[in-house]
PDB file of C-alpha atoms in Angstrom:
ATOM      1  CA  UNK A  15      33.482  17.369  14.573  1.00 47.00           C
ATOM      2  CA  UNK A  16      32.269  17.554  10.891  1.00 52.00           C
ATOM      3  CA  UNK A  17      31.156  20.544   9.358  1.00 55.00           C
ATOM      4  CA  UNK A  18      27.950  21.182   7.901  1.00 52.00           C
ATOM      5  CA  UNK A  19      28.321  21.689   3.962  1.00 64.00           C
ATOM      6  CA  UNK A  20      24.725  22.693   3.357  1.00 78.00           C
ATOM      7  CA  UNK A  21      22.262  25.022   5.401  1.00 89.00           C
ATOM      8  CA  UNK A  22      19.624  22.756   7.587  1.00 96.00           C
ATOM      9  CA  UNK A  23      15.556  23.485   7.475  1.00 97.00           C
ATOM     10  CA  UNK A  24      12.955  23.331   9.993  1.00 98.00           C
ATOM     11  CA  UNK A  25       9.385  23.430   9.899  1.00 98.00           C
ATOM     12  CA  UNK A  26       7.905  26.826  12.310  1.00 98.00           C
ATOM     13  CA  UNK A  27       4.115  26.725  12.519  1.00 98.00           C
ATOM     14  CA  UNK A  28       2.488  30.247  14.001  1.00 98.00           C
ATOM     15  CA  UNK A  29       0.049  28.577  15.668  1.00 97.00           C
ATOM     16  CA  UNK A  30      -3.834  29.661  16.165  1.00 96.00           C
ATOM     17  CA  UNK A  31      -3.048  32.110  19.171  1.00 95.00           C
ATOM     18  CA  UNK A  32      -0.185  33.786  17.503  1.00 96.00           C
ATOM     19  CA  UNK A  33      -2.041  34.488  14.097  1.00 98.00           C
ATOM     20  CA  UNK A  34      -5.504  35.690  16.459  1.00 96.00           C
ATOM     21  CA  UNK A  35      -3.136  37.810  18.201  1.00 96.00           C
ATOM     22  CA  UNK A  36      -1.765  39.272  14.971  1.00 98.00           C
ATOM     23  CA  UNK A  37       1.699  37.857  16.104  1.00 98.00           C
ATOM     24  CA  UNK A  38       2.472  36.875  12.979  1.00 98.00           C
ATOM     25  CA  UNK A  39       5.009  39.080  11.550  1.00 98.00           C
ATOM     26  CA  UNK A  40       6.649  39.857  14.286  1.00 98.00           C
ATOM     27  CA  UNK A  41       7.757  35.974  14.862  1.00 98.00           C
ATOM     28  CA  UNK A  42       8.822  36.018  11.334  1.00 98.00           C
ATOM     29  CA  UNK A  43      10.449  39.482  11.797  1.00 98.00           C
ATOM     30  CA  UNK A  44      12.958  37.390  14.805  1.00 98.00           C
ATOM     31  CA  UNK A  45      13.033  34.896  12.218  1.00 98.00           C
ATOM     32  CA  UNK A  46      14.711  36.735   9.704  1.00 98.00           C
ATOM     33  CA  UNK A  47      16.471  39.154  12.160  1.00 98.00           C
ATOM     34  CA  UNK A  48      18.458  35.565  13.381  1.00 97.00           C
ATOM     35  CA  UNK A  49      19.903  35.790   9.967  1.00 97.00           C
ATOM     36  CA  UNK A  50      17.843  33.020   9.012  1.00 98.00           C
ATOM     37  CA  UNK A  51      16.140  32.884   5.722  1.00 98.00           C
ATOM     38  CA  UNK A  52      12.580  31.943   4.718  1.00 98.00           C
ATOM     39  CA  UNK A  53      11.928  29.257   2.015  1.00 97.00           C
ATOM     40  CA  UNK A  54       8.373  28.769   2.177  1.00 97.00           C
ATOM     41  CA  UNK A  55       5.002  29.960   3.687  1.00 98.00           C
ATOM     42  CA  UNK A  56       1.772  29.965   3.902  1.00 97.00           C
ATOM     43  CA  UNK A  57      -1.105  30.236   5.801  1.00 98.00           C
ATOM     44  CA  UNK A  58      -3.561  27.711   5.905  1.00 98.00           C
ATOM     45  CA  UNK A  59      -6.976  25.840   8.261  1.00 97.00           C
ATOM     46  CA  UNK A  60      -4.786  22.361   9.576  1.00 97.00           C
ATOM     47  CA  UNK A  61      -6.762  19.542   8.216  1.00 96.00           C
ATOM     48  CA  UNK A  62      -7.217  16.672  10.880  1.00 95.00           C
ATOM     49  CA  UNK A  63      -5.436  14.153   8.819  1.00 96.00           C
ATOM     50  CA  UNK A  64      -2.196  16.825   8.799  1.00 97.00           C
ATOM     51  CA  UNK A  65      -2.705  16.954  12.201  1.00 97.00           C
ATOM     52  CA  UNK A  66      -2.718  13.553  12.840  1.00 96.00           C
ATOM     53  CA  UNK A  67       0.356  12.679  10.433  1.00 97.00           C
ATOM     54  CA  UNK A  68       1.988  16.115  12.445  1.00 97.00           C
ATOM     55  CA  UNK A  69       1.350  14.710  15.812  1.00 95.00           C
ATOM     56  CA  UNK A  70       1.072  11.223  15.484  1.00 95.00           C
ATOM     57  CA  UNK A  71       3.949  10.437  18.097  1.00 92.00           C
ATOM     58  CA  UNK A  72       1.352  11.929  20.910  1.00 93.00           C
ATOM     59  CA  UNK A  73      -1.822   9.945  19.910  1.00 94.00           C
ATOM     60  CA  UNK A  74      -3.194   8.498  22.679  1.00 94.00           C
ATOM     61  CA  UNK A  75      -1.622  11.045  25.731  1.00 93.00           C
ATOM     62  CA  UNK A  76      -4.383  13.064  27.393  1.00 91.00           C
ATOM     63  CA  UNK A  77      -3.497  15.983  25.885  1.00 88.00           C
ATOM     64  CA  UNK A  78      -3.359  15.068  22.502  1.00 93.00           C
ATOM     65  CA  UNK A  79      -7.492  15.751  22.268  1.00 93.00           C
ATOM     66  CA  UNK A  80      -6.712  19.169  23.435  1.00 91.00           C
ATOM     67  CA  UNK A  81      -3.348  20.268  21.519  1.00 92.00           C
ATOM     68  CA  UNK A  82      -5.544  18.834  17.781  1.00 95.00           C
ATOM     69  CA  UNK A  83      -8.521  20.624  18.324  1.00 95.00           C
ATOM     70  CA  UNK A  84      -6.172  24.155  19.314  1.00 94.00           C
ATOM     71  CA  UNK A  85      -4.502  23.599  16.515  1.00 96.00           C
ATOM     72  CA  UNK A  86      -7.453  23.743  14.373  1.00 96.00           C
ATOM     73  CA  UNK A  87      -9.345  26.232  16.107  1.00 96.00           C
ATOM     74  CA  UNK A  88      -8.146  28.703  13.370  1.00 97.00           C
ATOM     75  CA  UNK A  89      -5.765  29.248  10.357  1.00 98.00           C
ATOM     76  CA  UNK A  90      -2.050  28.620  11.101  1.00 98.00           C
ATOM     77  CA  UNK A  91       1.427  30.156   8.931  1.00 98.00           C
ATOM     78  CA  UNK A  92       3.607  27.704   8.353  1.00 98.00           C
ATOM     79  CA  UNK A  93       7.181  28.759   7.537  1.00 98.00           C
ATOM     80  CA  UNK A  94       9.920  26.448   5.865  1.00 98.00           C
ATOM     81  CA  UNK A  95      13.077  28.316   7.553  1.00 98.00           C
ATOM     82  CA  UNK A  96      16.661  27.680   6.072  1.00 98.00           C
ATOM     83  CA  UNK A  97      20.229  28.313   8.213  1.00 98.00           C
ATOM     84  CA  UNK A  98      22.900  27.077   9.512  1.00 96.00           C
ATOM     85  CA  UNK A  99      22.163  24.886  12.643  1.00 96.00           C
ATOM     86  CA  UNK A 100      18.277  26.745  12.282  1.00 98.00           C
ATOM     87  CA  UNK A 101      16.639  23.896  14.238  1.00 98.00           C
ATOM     88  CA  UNK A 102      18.391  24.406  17.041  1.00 97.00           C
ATOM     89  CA  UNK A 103      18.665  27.848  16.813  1.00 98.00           C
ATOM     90  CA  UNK A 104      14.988  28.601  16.089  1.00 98.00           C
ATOM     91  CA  UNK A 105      14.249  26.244  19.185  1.00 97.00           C
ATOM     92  CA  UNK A 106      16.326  28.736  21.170  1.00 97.00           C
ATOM     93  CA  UNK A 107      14.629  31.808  19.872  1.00 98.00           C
ATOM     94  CA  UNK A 108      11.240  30.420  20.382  1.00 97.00           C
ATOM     95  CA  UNK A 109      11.984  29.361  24.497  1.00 95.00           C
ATOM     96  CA  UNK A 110      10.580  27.341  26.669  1.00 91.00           C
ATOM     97  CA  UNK A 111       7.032  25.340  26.099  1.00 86.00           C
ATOM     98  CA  UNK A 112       5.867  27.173  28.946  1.00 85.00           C
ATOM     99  CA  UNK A 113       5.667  30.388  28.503  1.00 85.00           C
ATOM    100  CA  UNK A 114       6.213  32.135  31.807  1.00 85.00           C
ATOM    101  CA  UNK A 115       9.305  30.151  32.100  1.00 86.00           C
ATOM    102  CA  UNK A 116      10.626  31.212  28.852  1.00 89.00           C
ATOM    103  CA  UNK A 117      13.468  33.833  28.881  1.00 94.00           C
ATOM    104  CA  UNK A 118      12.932  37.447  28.146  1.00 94.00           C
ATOM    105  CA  UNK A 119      14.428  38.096  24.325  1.00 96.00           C
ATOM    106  CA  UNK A 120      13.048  34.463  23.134  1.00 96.00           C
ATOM    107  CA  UNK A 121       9.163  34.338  20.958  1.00 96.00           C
ATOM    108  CA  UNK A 122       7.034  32.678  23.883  1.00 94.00           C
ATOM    109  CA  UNK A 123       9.020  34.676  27.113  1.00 92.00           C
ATOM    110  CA  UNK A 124       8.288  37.825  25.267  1.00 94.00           C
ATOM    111  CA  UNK A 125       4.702  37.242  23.227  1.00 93.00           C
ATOM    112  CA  UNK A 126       3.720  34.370  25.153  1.00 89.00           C
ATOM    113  CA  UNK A 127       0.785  34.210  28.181  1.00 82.00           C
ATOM    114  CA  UNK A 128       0.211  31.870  30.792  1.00 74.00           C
ATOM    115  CA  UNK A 129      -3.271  30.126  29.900  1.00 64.00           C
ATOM    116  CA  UNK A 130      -2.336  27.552  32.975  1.00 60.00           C
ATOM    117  CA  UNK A 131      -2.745  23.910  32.100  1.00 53.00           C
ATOM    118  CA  UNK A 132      -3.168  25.417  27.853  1.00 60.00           C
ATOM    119  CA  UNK A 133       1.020  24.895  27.702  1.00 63.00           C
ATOM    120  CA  UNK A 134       0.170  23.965  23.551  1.00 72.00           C
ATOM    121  CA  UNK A 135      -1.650  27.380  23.560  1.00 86.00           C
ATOM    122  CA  UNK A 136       2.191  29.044  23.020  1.00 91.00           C
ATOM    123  CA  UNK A 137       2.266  31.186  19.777  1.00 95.00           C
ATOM    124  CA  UNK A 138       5.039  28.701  17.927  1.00 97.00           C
ATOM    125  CA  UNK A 139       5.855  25.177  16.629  1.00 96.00           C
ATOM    126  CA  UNK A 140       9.246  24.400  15.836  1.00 97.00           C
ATOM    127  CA  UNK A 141      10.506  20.963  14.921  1.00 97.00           C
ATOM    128  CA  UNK A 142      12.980  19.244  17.059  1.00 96.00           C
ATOM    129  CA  UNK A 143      15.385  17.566  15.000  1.00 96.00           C
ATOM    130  CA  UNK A 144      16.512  17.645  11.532  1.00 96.00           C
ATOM    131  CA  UNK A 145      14.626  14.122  11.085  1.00 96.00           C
ATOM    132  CA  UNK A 146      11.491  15.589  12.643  1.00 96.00           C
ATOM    133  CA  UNK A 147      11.577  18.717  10.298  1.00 97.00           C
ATOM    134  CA  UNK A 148      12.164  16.251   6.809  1.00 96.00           C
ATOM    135  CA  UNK A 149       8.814  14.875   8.016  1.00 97.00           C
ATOM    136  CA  UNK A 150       6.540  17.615   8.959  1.00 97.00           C
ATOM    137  CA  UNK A 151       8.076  19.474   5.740  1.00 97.00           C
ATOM    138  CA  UNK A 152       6.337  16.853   3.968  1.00 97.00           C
ATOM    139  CA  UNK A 153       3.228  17.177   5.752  1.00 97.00           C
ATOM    140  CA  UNK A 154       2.781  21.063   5.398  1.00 97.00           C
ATOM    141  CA  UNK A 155       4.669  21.333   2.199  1.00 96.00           C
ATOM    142  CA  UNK A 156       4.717  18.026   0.251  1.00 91.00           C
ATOM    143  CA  UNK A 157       7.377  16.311  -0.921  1.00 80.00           C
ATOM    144  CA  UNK A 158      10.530  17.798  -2.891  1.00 74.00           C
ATOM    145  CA  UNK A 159       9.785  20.924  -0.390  1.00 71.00           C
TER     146      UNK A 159
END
């Protein structure tokens, strides 16, 4: 096992929902309460073309129609987040997809709602991989973030 030498980032978008519901600080409030530290944000209306480069690996699943036009239903923070192992850690604190599944203590088991078949409709993004969060860095950010 090889230690990590520098702290990892991940991309966390408060998505439409979780900025309507005024959700915003307190996600960012867990955030920083993990011990994790924030590098970047803003809030800002997804274009479609960020949406497209964001989700591109979905394009053409039924709910990829669905997910793009809920994400730009309405402005959006995005957060460049900085720790150590932070991807998987903020994937942890954020829970399950699906809200009522999530555990109490994580973002969506204890600010999220059921909306039934509306799983995207779940107050946070947060990248899956270190690989994934270089790119959607990018996206939100630019490059050299």
């Amino acid at each position: 096992m090889t230690e990590q030498t520098s702290p990892e980032r991940t991309l966390v978008i408060v998505k439409p929902d979780g900025v309507r519901r005024g959700l915003t600080g307190e996600v960012l409030r867990r955030i920083e309460a993990k011990g994790y530290v924030l590098v970047g944000l803003r809030m800002v209306e997804a274009t479609q073309e960020q949406l497209a480069a964001h989700y591109a690996e979905h394009e053409g699943k039924p709910f990829y129609g669905p997910l793009v036009e809920f994400m730009s239903s309405g402005p959006v923070v995005v957060a460049l987040v900085e720790g150590h192992r932070v991807v998987e850690g903020f994937r942890s604190l954020a829970g399950s997809t699906e809200p009522t599944a999530s555990a109490p203590g994580t973002i969506r088991g204890d600010l999220g709602r059921d909306w039934g078949l509306k799983v995207q409709q779940n107050i946070v993004h947060g990248s899956d991989s270190a690989e994934s969060a270089a790119r959607e860095t990018e996206i939100w950010f630019g490059a050299g973030a």
